[in-house]
């Protein structure tokens, strides 16, 4: 066995990190959205996709209207009761600029409370235990989402059909232990699909494969697959669904020769645990292509603009 990458080591702590996050959810609640608040969640890169997942979960759970934005695209003309910013480094320029521009009560969820985000936000949630040395984010991002999910549980706002964080952590243990099929690692292209809260997971899966493995990936809402993306699928290419697949879609992927992965529908593994499988796949694909997932091309831990 080759020595595991740092990214590989860090992603393996996710079940424990999610459990820790769940145990903090009630206490962190004072800084997190209250029921009925109109909330915007912002971030850049991976945190933006976690923001999308949380926004869909919170609305589906009836906790309140929630939008998600890339920090650079925040609509300053809109009124929100609270802005939640997610940033591992606490130094990302667009996030700091946004927090500096708004009067709205703000909360930062960060991996490093010693950074400028601590002064820029009104409230802080410290996820230092899930911070990473890897450039490519895995556990920080999913732990932020696990915390927000667990907070919805505490608030009695877990959406129908969405499991508990405790159950997701158990599924993640299994996701870490299972064998990755060699034929999947060998695929030349990956299309990730989601719906509702799993759309953000599909987007994140695509980003992870690009960042760690320079892979050709696409990501869409599942019902959009037939409206164009299906043209890309062919033998040696994969389609990976997060959550329930639309009726007939499995047959269509099969019909065009694609390799389908769809294990996180009803009764299957939790979609967040399914993302852990993509983390592992990203590393396996990187290594199979002679890339070092700890040295992702053109990326740095944080983007700090002059
Ligand atoms: C966000 C981020 C990372 C990405 C890259 C650049 O950082 O976009 O997701 O992997 O390293 O920064 P942060 O705001 O969460 O620190």
PDB file of C-alpha atoms and ligand atoms in Angstrom:
ATOM      1  CA  UNK A   1       0.000   0.000   0.000  1.00  0.00           C
ATOM      2  CA  UNK A   2       1.411   3.443  -0.879  1.00  0.00           C
ATOM      3  CA  UNK A   3       1.557   5.949   1.963  1.00  0.00           C
ATOM      4  CA  UNK A   4      -1.846   7.684   2.106  1.00  0.00           C
ATOM      5  CA  UNK A   5      -1.952  11.301   1.016  1.00  0.00           C
ATOM      6  CA  UNK A   6      -2.594  13.977   3.616  1.00  0.00           C
ATOM      7  CA  UNK A   7      -5.944  14.600   1.934  1.00  0.00           C
ATOM      8  CA  UNK A   8      -6.657  10.871   2.247  1.00  0.00           C
ATOM      9  CA  UNK A   9      -5.836  10.941   5.951  1.00  0.00           C
ATOM     10  CA  UNK A  10      -7.929  14.014   6.630  1.00  0.00           C
ATOM     11  CA  UNK A  11     -10.998  12.864   4.750  1.00  0.00           C
ATOM     12  CA  UNK A  12     -11.030   9.682   6.833  1.00  0.00           C
ATOM     13  CA  UNK A  13     -11.867  11.586  10.022  1.00  0.00           C
ATOM     14  CA  UNK A  14     -15.241  12.743   8.656  1.00  0.00           C
ATOM     15  CA  UNK A  15     -17.463  10.358  10.655  1.00  0.00           C
ATOM     16  CA  UNK A  16     -15.852  11.498  13.917  1.00  0.00           C
ATOM     17  CA  UNK A  17     -15.939  15.143  12.828  1.00  0.00           C
ATOM     18  CA  UNK A  18     -19.653  14.970  12.003  1.00  0.00           C
ATOM     19  CA  UNK A  19     -20.373  13.436  15.407  1.00  0.00           C
ATOM     20  CA  UNK A  20     -18.449  16.221  17.094  1.00  0.00           C
ATOM     21  CA  UNK A  21     -20.354  18.787  15.019  1.00  0.00           C
ATOM     22  CA  UNK A  22     -23.666  17.186  16.006  1.00  0.00           C
ATOM     23  CA  UNK A  23     -22.703  17.390  19.673  1.00  0.00           C
ATOM     24  CA  UNK A  24     -22.006  21.118  19.251  1.00  0.00           C
ATOM     25  CA  UNK A  25     -25.186  21.951  17.357  1.00  0.00           C
ATOM     26  CA  UNK A  26     -27.335  22.933  20.333  1.00  0.00           C
ATOM     27  CA  UNK A  27     -24.631  25.148  21.831  1.00  0.00           C
ATOM     28  CA  UNK A  28     -23.763  26.734  18.457  1.00  0.00           C
ATOM     29  CA  UNK A  29     -27.468  27.410  17.944  1.00  0.00           C
ATOM     30  CA  UNK A  30     -27.199  30.880  19.497  1.00  0.00           C
ATOM     31  CA  UNK A  31     -25.123  31.929  16.479  1.00  0.00           C
ATOM     32  CA  UNK A  32     -27.131  30.028  13.862  1.00  0.00           C
ATOM     33  CA  UNK A  33     -30.362  30.939  12.017  1.00  0.00           C
ATOM     34  CA  UNK A  34     -33.512  31.099  14.098  1.00  0.00           C
ATOM     35  CA  UNK A  35     -36.784  29.658  12.874  1.00  0.00           C
ATOM     36  CA  UNK A  36     -38.499  32.024  10.481  1.00  0.00           C
ATOM     37  CA  UNK A  37     -35.467  34.180   9.756  1.00  0.00           C
ATOM     38  CA  UNK A  38     -34.728  35.088   6.152  1.00  0.00           C
ATOM     39  CA  UNK A  39     -31.172  33.894   5.668  1.00  0.00           C
ATOM     40  CA  UNK A  40     -28.424  34.137   3.050  1.00  0.00           C
ATOM     41  CA  UNK A  41     -25.544  31.674   3.230  1.00  0.00           C
ATOM     42  CA  UNK A  42     -22.338  32.570   1.398  1.00  0.00           C
ATOM     43  CA  UNK A  43     -18.927  31.155   0.639  1.00  0.00           C
ATOM     44  CA  UNK A  44     -16.438  30.591  -2.177  1.00  0.00           C
ATOM     45  CA  UNK A  45     -15.671  27.282  -3.847  1.00  0.00           C
ATOM     46  CA  UNK A  46     -16.570  24.269  -1.724  1.00  0.00           C
ATOM     47  CA  UNK A  47     -18.281  26.320   1.023  1.00  0.00           C
ATOM     48  CA  UNK A  48     -20.578  27.850  -1.605  1.00  0.00           C
ATOM     49  CA  UNK A  49     -21.820  24.360  -2.493  1.00  0.00           C
ATOM     50  CA  UNK A  50     -22.307  23.469   1.176  1.00  0.00           C
ATOM     51  CA  UNK A  51     -24.297  26.710   1.457  1.00  0.00           C
ATOM     52  CA  UNK A  52     -26.533  25.526  -1.407  1.00  0.00           C
ATOM     53  CA  UNK A  53     -27.180  22.195   0.307  1.00  0.00           C
ATOM     54  CA  UNK A  54     -27.999  23.832   3.623  1.00  0.00           C
ATOM     55  CA  UNK A  55     -30.295  26.404   1.995  1.00  0.00           C
ATOM     56  CA  UNK A  56     -32.352  23.649   0.363  1.00  0.00           C
ATOM     57  CA  UNK A  57     -32.420  21.581   3.577  1.00  0.00           C
ATOM     58  CA  UNK A  58     -33.490  24.515   5.731  1.00  0.00           C
ATOM     59  CA  UNK A  59     -36.321  25.492   3.420  1.00  0.00           C
ATOM     60  CA  UNK A  60     -37.467  21.879   3.051  1.00  0.00           C
ATOM     61  CA  UNK A  61     -37.496  21.573   6.839  1.00  0.00           C
ATOM     62  CA  UNK A  62     -39.742  24.625   7.113  1.00  0.00           C
ATOM     63  CA  UNK A  63     -37.157  26.583   9.110  1.00  0.00           C
ATOM     64  CA  UNK A  64     -37.254  29.651   6.849  1.00  0.00           C
ATOM     65  CA  UNK A  65     -36.451  31.135   3.471  1.00  0.00           C
ATOM     66  CA  UNK A  66     -32.792  30.567   2.655  1.00  0.00           C
ATOM     67  CA  UNK A  67     -30.665  31.632  -0.288  1.00  0.00           C
ATOM     68  CA  UNK A  68     -27.104  30.603  -1.119  1.00  0.00           C
ATOM     69  CA  UNK A  69     -24.632  32.779  -2.999  1.00  0.00           C
ATOM     70  CA  UNK A  70     -21.044  32.786  -4.081  1.00  0.00           C
ATOM     71  CA  UNK A  71     -19.753  35.608  -1.871  1.00  0.00           C
ATOM     72  CA  UNK A  72     -18.875  37.657  -4.981  1.00  0.00           C
ATOM     73  CA  UNK A  73     -22.485  37.470  -6.206  1.00  0.00           C
ATOM     74  CA  UNK A  74     -24.275  38.623  -3.060  1.00  0.00           C
ATOM     75  CA  UNK A  75     -27.322  40.768  -3.954  1.00  0.00           C
ATOM     76  CA  UNK A  76     -26.759  43.757  -1.677  1.00  0.00           C
ATOM     77  CA  UNK A  77     -30.176  45.221  -2.535  1.00  0.00           C
ATOM     78  CA  UNK A  78     -31.979  42.331  -0.831  1.00  0.00           C
ATOM     79  CA  UNK A  79     -32.925  42.297   2.847  1.00  0.00           C
ATOM     80  CA  UNK A  80     -31.987  39.349   5.030  1.00  0.00           C
ATOM     81  CA  UNK A  81     -32.309  38.790   8.772  1.00  0.00           C
ATOM     82  CA  UNK A  82     -28.973  37.012   8.891  1.00  0.00           C
ATOM     83  CA  UNK A  83     -25.992  36.224   6.692  1.00  0.00           C
ATOM     84  CA  UNK A  84     -24.046  33.033   7.385  1.00  0.00           C
ATOM     85  CA  UNK A  85     -20.549  32.921   5.888  1.00  0.00           C
ATOM     86  CA  UNK A  86     -18.653  29.645   5.598  1.00  0.00           C
ATOM     87  CA  UNK A  87     -14.873  29.890   5.194  1.00  0.00           C
ATOM     88  CA  UNK A  88     -12.306  27.355   6.317  1.00  0.00           C
ATOM     89  CA  UNK A  89      -9.347  29.746   6.179  1.00  0.00           C
ATOM     90  CA  UNK A  90     -11.184  32.820   7.408  1.00  0.00           C
ATOM     91  CA  UNK A  91      -9.097  34.843   4.958  1.00  0.00           C
ATOM     92  CA  UNK A  92     -10.958  34.580   1.628  1.00  0.00           C
ATOM     93  CA  UNK A  93     -11.166  38.094   0.184  1.00  0.00           C
ATOM     94  CA  UNK A  94     -14.702  37.986  -1.237  1.00  0.00           C
ATOM     95  CA  UNK A  95     -16.103  36.690   2.056  1.00  0.00           C
ATOM     96  CA  UNK A  96     -14.314  39.350   4.116  1.00  0.00           C
ATOM     97  CA  UNK A  97     -15.386  42.095   1.687  1.00  0.00           C
ATOM     98  CA  UNK A  98     -18.998  41.010   1.968  1.00  0.00           C
ATOM     99  CA  UNK A  99     -18.957  40.867   5.765  1.00  0.00           C
ATOM    100  CA  UNK A 100     -17.410  44.327   5.811  1.00  0.00           C
ATOM    101  CA  UNK A 101     -20.118  45.769   3.560  1.00  0.00           C
ATOM    102  CA  UNK A 102     -23.326  44.560   5.227  1.00  0.00           C
ATOM    103  CA  UNK A 103     -25.232  45.794   8.288  1.00  0.00           C
ATOM    104  CA  UNK A 104     -27.151  42.522   8.552  1.00  0.00           C
ATOM    105  CA  UNK A 105     -26.346  40.361  11.609  1.00  0.00           C
ATOM    106  CA  UNK A 106     -23.712  37.885  10.483  1.00  0.00           C
ATOM    107  CA  UNK A 107     -22.320  34.538  11.557  1.00  0.00           C
ATOM    108  CA  UNK A 108     -19.058  33.014  10.362  1.00  0.00           C
ATOM    109  CA  UNK A 109     -18.407  29.287  10.413  1.00  0.00           C
ATOM    110  CA  UNK A 110     -14.651  28.887  10.161  1.00  0.00           C
ATOM    111  CA  UNK A 111     -11.756  26.539  10.720  1.00  0.00           C
ATOM    112  CA  UNK A 112      -9.454  29.269  12.017  1.00  0.00           C
ATOM    113  CA  UNK A 113     -10.763  31.801  14.518  1.00  0.00           C
ATOM    114  CA  UNK A 114      -7.378  33.541  14.631  1.00  0.00           C
ATOM    115  CA  UNK A 115      -8.011  34.978  11.155  1.00  0.00           C
ATOM    116  CA  UNK A 116      -9.707  38.244  10.067  1.00  0.00           C
ATOM    117  CA  UNK A 117     -13.126  36.608   9.690  1.00  0.00           C
ATOM    118  CA  UNK A 118     -13.385  36.526  13.499  1.00  0.00           C
ATOM    119  CA  UNK A 119     -13.523  40.312  13.679  1.00  0.00           C
ATOM    120  CA  UNK A 120     -15.531  40.694  10.467  1.00  0.00           C
ATOM    121  CA  UNK A 121     -18.559  38.653  11.621  1.00  0.00           C
ATOM    122  CA  UNK A 122     -20.848  39.347  14.590  1.00  0.00           C
ATOM    123  CA  UNK A 123     -20.958  35.710  15.714  1.00  0.00           C
ATOM    124  CA  UNK A 124     -18.505  32.855  15.265  1.00  0.00           C
ATOM    125  CA  UNK A 125     -18.780  29.094  15.097  1.00  0.00           C
ATOM    126  CA  UNK A 126     -15.363  27.521  15.654  1.00  0.00           C
ATOM    127  CA  UNK A 127     -14.817  24.343  13.638  1.00  0.00           C
ATOM    128  CA  UNK A 128     -11.079  24.327  14.297  1.00  0.00           C
ATOM    129  CA  UNK A 129     -11.244  20.588  15.035  1.00  0.00           C
ATOM    130  CA  UNK A 130     -12.136  19.992  11.362  1.00  0.00           C
ATOM    131  CA  UNK A 131      -9.587  22.394   9.842  1.00  0.00           C
ATOM    132  CA  UNK A 132      -7.282  20.839   7.261  1.00  0.00           C
ATOM    133  CA  UNK A 133      -3.693  21.070   6.155  1.00  0.00           C
ATOM    134  CA  UNK A 134      -4.772  19.918   2.677  1.00  0.00           C
ATOM    135  CA  UNK A 135      -5.488  22.587   0.103  1.00  0.00           C
ATOM    136  CA  UNK A 136      -8.447  20.613  -1.250  1.00  0.00           C
ATOM    137  CA  UNK A 137     -11.326  20.782   1.228  1.00  0.00           C
ATOM    138  CA  UNK A 138     -13.084  17.664   2.361  1.00  0.00           C
ATOM    139  CA  UNK A 139     -13.773  17.345   6.082  1.00  0.00           C
ATOM    140  CA  UNK A 140     -14.105  21.033   6.950  1.00  0.00           C
ATOM    141  CA  UNK A 141     -16.837  21.532   4.392  1.00  0.00           C
ATOM    142  CA  UNK A 142     -18.862  18.423   5.183  1.00  0.00           C
ATOM    143  CA  UNK A 143     -18.486  19.110   8.910  1.00  0.00           C
ATOM    144  CA  UNK A 144     -19.905  22.620   8.430  1.00  0.00           C
ATOM    145  CA  UNK A 145     -22.874  21.079   6.624  1.00  0.00           C
ATOM    146  CA  UNK A 146     -23.203  18.375   9.307  1.00  0.00           C
ATOM    147  CA  UNK A 147     -23.336  21.085  11.971  1.00  0.00           C
ATOM    148  CA  UNK A 148     -26.033  23.005  10.096  1.00  0.00           C
ATOM    149  CA  UNK A 149     -27.974  19.795   9.498  1.00  0.00           C
ATOM    150  CA  UNK A 150     -27.696  18.816  13.158  1.00  0.00           C
ATOM    151  CA  UNK A 151     -28.909  22.278  14.128  1.00  0.00           C
ATOM    152  CA  UNK A 152     -32.034  21.721  12.019  1.00  0.00           C
ATOM    153  CA  UNK A 153     -32.529  18.454  13.930  1.00  0.00           C
ATOM    154  CA  UNK A 154     -32.244  20.296  17.248  1.00  0.00           C
ATOM    155  CA  UNK A 155     -34.814  22.806  15.956  1.00  0.00           C
ATOM    156  CA  UNK A 156     -37.253  20.058  14.935  1.00  0.00           C
ATOM    157  CA  UNK A 157     -36.743  21.013  11.278  1.00  0.00           C
ATOM    158  CA  UNK A 158     -35.171  17.899   9.787  1.00  0.00           C
ATOM    159  CA  UNK A 159     -36.862  17.526   6.385  1.00  0.00           C
ATOM    160  CA  UNK A 160     -38.882  14.404   5.606  1.00  0.00           C
ATOM    161  CA  UNK A 161     -36.714  11.798   3.909  1.00  0.00           C
ATOM    162  CA  UNK A 162     -33.463  13.202   5.294  1.00  0.00           C
ATOM    163  CA  UNK A 163     -31.734  11.062   7.914  1.00  0.00           C
ATOM    164  CA  UNK A 164     -29.953  12.139  11.075  1.00  0.00           C
ATOM    165  CA  UNK A 165     -26.318  13.212  11.164  1.00  0.00           C
ATOM    166  CA  UNK A 166     -25.659  10.264  13.488  1.00  0.00           C
ATOM    167  CA  UNK A 167     -26.915   7.856  10.821  1.00  0.00           C
ATOM    168  CA  UNK A 168     -24.942   9.717   8.129  1.00  0.00           C
ATOM    169  CA  UNK A 169     -21.764   9.269  10.189  1.00  0.00           C
ATOM    170  CA  UNK A 170     -22.395   5.522  10.357  1.00  0.00           C
ATOM    171  CA  UNK A 171     -22.859   5.420   6.599  1.00  0.00           C
ATOM    172  CA  UNK A 172     -19.647   7.401   6.179  1.00  0.00           C
ATOM    173  CA  UNK A 173     -17.765   4.746   8.170  1.00  0.00           C
ATOM    174  CA  UNK A 174     -18.939   2.192   5.629  1.00  0.00           C
ATOM    175  CA  UNK A 175     -18.119   4.526   2.728  1.00  0.00           C
ATOM    176  CA  UNK A 176     -14.546   4.700   4.007  1.00  0.00           C
ATOM    177  CA  UNK A 177     -14.221   0.935   4.352  1.00  0.00           C
ATOM    178  CA  UNK A 178     -15.633  -0.221   1.015  1.00  0.00           C
ATOM    179  CA  UNK A 179     -13.655  -1.091  -2.093  1.00  0.00           C
ATOM    180  CA  UNK A 180     -13.687   1.422  -4.942  1.00  0.00           C
ATOM    181  CA  UNK A 181     -14.406  -0.391  -8.226  1.00  0.00           C
ATOM    182  CA  UNK A 182     -11.364  -0.196 -10.522  1.00  0.00           C
ATOM    183  CA  UNK A 183     -13.637   0.380 -13.553  1.00  0.00           C
ATOM    184  CA  UNK A 184     -14.988   3.530 -11.893  1.00  0.00           C
ATOM    185  CA  UNK A 185     -11.504   4.844 -11.151  1.00  0.00           C
ATOM    186  CA  UNK A 186     -10.679   4.258 -14.818  1.00  0.00           C
ATOM    187  CA  UNK A 187     -13.633   6.290 -16.162  1.00  0.00           C
ATOM    188  CA  UNK A 188     -12.635   9.264 -18.307  1.00  0.00           C
ATOM    189  CA  UNK A 189     -15.620  11.484 -17.429  1.00  0.00           C
ATOM    190  CA  UNK A 190     -18.076  11.878 -14.514  1.00  0.00           C
ATOM    191  CA  UNK A 191     -21.503  13.545 -14.465  1.00  0.00           C
ATOM    192  CA  UNK A 192     -22.905  14.202 -10.972  1.00  0.00           C
ATOM    193  CA  UNK A 193     -26.641  14.667 -10.449  1.00  0.00           C
ATOM    194  CA  UNK A 194     -28.685  15.865  -7.483  1.00  0.00           C
ATOM    195  CA  UNK A 195     -32.049  17.301  -6.502  1.00  0.00           C
ATOM    196  CA  UNK A 196     -33.010  19.634  -3.673  1.00  0.00           C
ATOM    197  CA  UNK A 197     -30.294  19.574  -1.023  1.00  0.00           C
ATOM    198  CA  UNK A 198     -28.221  17.035  -2.948  1.00  0.00           C
ATOM    199  CA  UNK A 199     -27.689  19.506  -5.816  1.00  0.00           C
ATOM    200  CA  UNK A 200     -24.981  21.207  -3.773  1.00  0.00           C
ATOM    201  CA  UNK A 201     -23.389  17.809  -3.121  1.00  0.00           C
ATOM    202  CA  UNK A 202     -23.357  17.043  -6.862  1.00  0.00           C
ATOM    203  CA  UNK A 203     -21.693  20.385  -7.572  1.00  0.00           C
ATOM    204  CA  UNK A 204     -19.150  19.740  -4.839  1.00  0.00           C
ATOM    205  CA  UNK A 205     -18.433  16.233  -6.145  1.00  0.00           C
ATOM    206  CA  UNK A 206     -17.665  17.699  -9.556  1.00  0.00           C
ATOM    207  CA  UNK A 207     -15.400  20.382  -8.077  1.00  0.00           C
ATOM    208  CA  UNK A 208     -13.553  17.835  -5.929  1.00  0.00           C
ATOM    209  CA  UNK A 209     -12.757  15.646  -8.912  1.00  0.00           C
ATOM    210  CA  UNK A 210     -11.528  18.665 -10.869  1.00  0.00           C
ATOM    211  CA  UNK A 211      -9.401  20.019  -8.002  1.00  0.00           C
ATOM    212  CA  UNK A 212      -7.808  16.775  -6.830  1.00  0.00           C
ATOM    213  CA  UNK A 213      -7.710  14.753 -10.055  1.00  0.00           C
ATOM    214  CA  UNK A 214      -7.979  17.319 -12.908  1.00  0.00           C
ATOM    215  CA  UNK A 215     -10.907  15.174 -14.029  1.00  0.00           C
ATOM    216  CA  UNK A 216     -13.546  16.102 -16.592  1.00  0.00           C
ATOM    217  CA  UNK A 217     -16.718  16.444 -14.576  1.00  0.00           C
ATOM    218  CA  UNK A 218     -20.146  17.982 -14.974  1.00  0.00           C
ATOM    219  CA  UNK A 219     -22.893  18.516 -12.407  1.00  0.00           C
ATOM    220  CA  UNK A 220     -26.605  19.205 -12.898  1.00  0.00           C
ATOM    221  CA  UNK A 221     -30.009  18.879 -11.251  1.00  0.00           C
ATOM    222  CA  UNK A 222     -31.025  15.298 -12.065  1.00  0.00           C
ATOM    223  CA  UNK A 223     -34.049  16.277 -14.177  1.00  0.00           C
ATOM    224  CA  UNK A 224     -31.768  18.429 -16.350  1.00  0.00           C
ATOM    225  CA  UNK A 225     -29.740  15.383 -17.375  1.00  0.00           C
ATOM    226  CA  UNK A 226     -32.002  14.599 -20.326  1.00  0.00           C
ATOM    227  CA  UNK A 227     -31.855  18.215 -21.501  1.00  0.00           C
ATOM    228  CA  UNK A 228     -28.340  17.986 -22.893  1.00  0.00           C
ATOM    229  CA  UNK A 229     -25.883  16.420 -20.439  1.00  0.00           C
ATOM    230  CA  UNK A 230     -26.914  12.929 -21.568  1.00  0.00           C
ATOM    231  CA  UNK A 231     -25.089  13.639 -24.839  1.00  0.00           C
ATOM    232  CA  UNK A 232     -21.763  13.373 -22.983  1.00  0.00           C
ATOM    233  CA  UNK A 233     -22.448   9.922 -21.475  1.00  0.00           C
ATOM    234  CA  UNK A 234     -20.872   6.936 -23.258  1.00  0.00           C
ATOM    235  CA  UNK A 235     -19.074   3.695 -22.404  1.00  0.00           C
ATOM    236  CA  UNK A 236     -16.164   4.444 -20.061  1.00  0.00           C
ATOM    237  CA  UNK A 237     -17.979   7.468 -18.608  1.00  0.00           C
ATOM    238  CA  UNK A 238     -19.903   7.605 -15.341  1.00  0.00           C
ATOM    239  CA  UNK A 239     -23.130   9.143 -14.073  1.00  0.00           C
ATOM    240  CA  UNK A 240     -23.355   9.475 -10.278  1.00  0.00           C
ATOM    241  CA  UNK A 241     -26.680  10.348  -8.682  1.00  0.00           C
ATOM    242  CA  UNK A 242     -26.989  11.825  -5.199  1.00  0.00           C
ATOM    243  CA  UNK A 243     -30.367  11.019  -3.651  1.00  0.00           C
ATOM    244  CA  UNK A 244     -33.319   9.555  -5.550  1.00  0.00           C
ATOM    245  CA  UNK A 245     -32.895   9.205  -9.302  1.00  0.00           C
ATOM    246  CA  UNK A 246     -35.781  10.375 -11.491  1.00  0.00           C
ATOM    247  CA  UNK A 247     -37.850   7.537 -12.880  1.00  0.00           C
ATOM    248  CA  UNK A 248     -36.451   6.055 -16.062  1.00  0.00           C
ATOM    249  CA  UNK A 249     -33.065   7.746 -15.753  1.00  0.00           C
ATOM    250  CA  UNK A 250     -31.151   4.600 -14.832  1.00  0.00           C
ATOM    251  CA  UNK A 251     -32.445   2.938 -17.993  1.00  0.00           C
ATOM    252  CA  UNK A 252     -31.443   5.932 -20.080  1.00  0.00           C
ATOM    253  CA  UNK A 253     -27.889   5.962 -18.716  1.00  0.00           C
ATOM    254  CA  UNK A 254     -27.729   2.251 -19.424  1.00  0.00           C
ATOM    255  CA  UNK A 255     -29.116   2.807 -22.911  1.00  0.00           C
ATOM    256  CA  UNK A 256     -26.233   5.114 -23.849  1.00  0.00           C
ATOM    257  CA  UNK A 257     -23.627   2.820 -22.300  1.00  0.00           C
ATOM    258  CA  UNK A 258     -22.754   4.893 -19.214  1.00  0.00           C
ATOM    259  CA  UNK A 259     -21.730   3.483 -15.864  1.00  0.00           C
ATOM    260  CA  UNK A 260     -24.310   4.433 -13.240  1.00  0.00           C
ATOM    261  CA  UNK A 261     -23.648   4.901  -9.525  1.00  0.00           C
ATOM    262  CA  UNK A 262     -26.869   5.493  -7.593  1.00  0.00           C
ATOM    263  CA  UNK A 263     -26.641   4.269  -4.019  1.00  0.00           C
ATOM    264  CA  UNK A 264     -27.972   7.179  -1.963  1.00  0.00           C
ATOM    265  CA  UNK A 265     -31.656   7.081  -2.914  1.00  0.00           C
ATOM    266  CA  UNK A 266     -34.401   6.142  -0.422  1.00  0.00           C
ATOM    267  CA  UNK A 267     -33.177   3.296   1.803  1.00  0.00           C
ATOM    268  CA  UNK A 268     -29.597   3.755   0.568  1.00  0.00           C
ATOM    269  CA  UNK A 269     -26.627   5.473   2.143  1.00  0.00           C
ATOM    270  CA  UNK A 270     -26.904   9.067   3.268  1.00  0.00           C
ATOM    271  CA  UNK A 271     -26.020  11.423   0.378  1.00  0.00           C
ATOM    272  CA  UNK A 272     -23.428  13.214   2.537  1.00  0.00           C
ATOM    273  CA  UNK A 273     -21.727   9.855   3.132  1.00  0.00           C
ATOM    274  CA  UNK A 274     -21.975   9.279  -0.615  1.00  0.00           C
ATOM    275  CA  UNK A 275     -19.885  12.444  -1.058  1.00  0.00           C
ATOM    276  CA  UNK A 276     -17.181  10.805   1.073  1.00  0.00           C
ATOM    277  CA  UNK A 277     -17.046   8.073  -1.572  1.00  0.00           C
ATOM    278  CA  UNK A 278     -16.395  10.760  -4.186  1.00  0.00           C
ATOM    279  CA  UNK A 279     -13.636  12.207  -1.993  1.00  0.00           C
ATOM    280  CA  UNK A 280     -12.007   8.781  -2.063  1.00  0.00           C
ATOM    281  CA  UNK A 281     -12.628   8.431  -5.778  1.00  0.00           C
ATOM    282  CA  UNK A 282     -10.993  11.823  -6.427  1.00  0.00           C
ATOM    283  CA  UNK A 283      -7.847  10.676  -4.655  1.00  0.00           C
ATOM    284  CA  UNK A 284      -7.831   7.298  -6.376  1.00  0.00           C
ATOM    285  CA  UNK A 285      -8.272   8.916  -9.800  1.00  0.00           C
ATOM    286  CA  UNK A 286      -5.526  11.458  -9.036  1.00  0.00           C
ATOM    287  CA  UNK A 287      -3.123   8.729  -7.995  1.00  0.00           C
ATOM    288  CA  UNK A 288      -4.022   6.551 -10.994  1.00  0.00           C
ATOM    289  CA  UNK A 289      -3.108   9.502 -13.231  1.00  0.00           C
ATOM    290  CA  UNK A 290       0.206  10.090 -11.462  1.00  0.00           C
ATOM    291  CA  UNK A 291      -1.008  13.247  -9.686  1.00  0.00           C
ATOM    292  CA  UNK A 292      -0.355  14.148  -6.053  1.00  0.00           C
ATOM    293  CA  UNK A 293      -3.714  15.095  -4.465  1.00  0.00           C
ATOM    294  CA  UNK A 294      -1.795  17.057  -1.833  1.00  0.00           C
ATOM    295  CA  UNK A 295      -0.412  19.343  -4.543  1.00  0.00           C
ATOM    296  CA  UNK A 296      -3.492  20.349  -6.554  1.00  0.00           C
ATOM    297  CA  UNK A 297      -2.573  22.282  -9.674  1.00  0.00           C
ATOM    298  CA  UNK A 298      -2.932  26.080  -9.509  1.00  0.00           C
ATOM    299  CA  UNK A 299      -4.682  26.035  -6.117  1.00  0.00           C
ATOM    300  CA  UNK A 300      -3.831  27.523  -2.736  1.00  0.00           C
ATOM    301  CA  UNK A 301      -5.474  27.107   0.656  1.00  0.00           C
ATOM    302  CA  UNK A 302      -7.215  30.419   0.315  1.00  0.00           C
ATOM    303  CA  UNK A 303      -7.619  33.048  -2.374  1.00  0.00           C
ATOM    304  CA  UNK A 304      -6.420  36.391  -1.001  1.00  0.00           C
ATOM    305  CA  UNK A 305      -6.708  39.191  -3.546  1.00  0.00           C
ATOM    306  CA  UNK A 306      -4.641  42.362  -3.455  1.00  0.00           C
TER     307      UNK A 306
HETATM  308  C1  LIG B   1     -12.429  28.496  -0.207  1.00  0.00           C
HETATM  309  C2  LIG B   1     -11.599  27.953  -1.385  1.00  0.00           C
HETATM  310  C3  LIG B   1     -11.379  26.484  -1.320  1.00  0.00           C
HETATM  311  C4  LIG B   1     -10.579  25.952  -2.488  1.00  0.00           C
HETATM  312  C5  LIG B   1      -9.309  26.739  -2.741  1.00  0.00           C
HETATM  313  C6  LIG B   1      -9.519  28.198  -2.602  1.00  0.00           C
HETATM  314  O1  LIG B   1     -11.665  28.745   0.906  1.00  0.00           O
HETATM  315  O2  LIG B   1     -12.337  28.266  -2.561  1.00  0.00           O
HETATM  316  O3  LIG B   1     -12.624  25.817  -1.314  1.00  0.00           O
HETATM  317  O4  LIG B   1     -10.250  24.621  -2.283  1.00  0.00           O
HETATM  318  O5  LIG B   1      -8.302  26.275  -1.902  1.00  0.00           O
HETATM  319  O6  LIG B   1     -10.347  28.545  -1.464  1.00  0.00           O
HETATM  320  P1  LIG B   1     -12.233  29.150   2.338  1.00  0.00           P
HETATM  321  O7  LIG B   1     -12.955  30.473   2.213  1.00  0.00           O
HETATM  322  O8  LIG B   1     -13.153  28.093   2.803  1.00  0.00           O
HETATM  323  O9  LIG B   1     -11.009  29.256   3.174  1.00  0.00           O
END
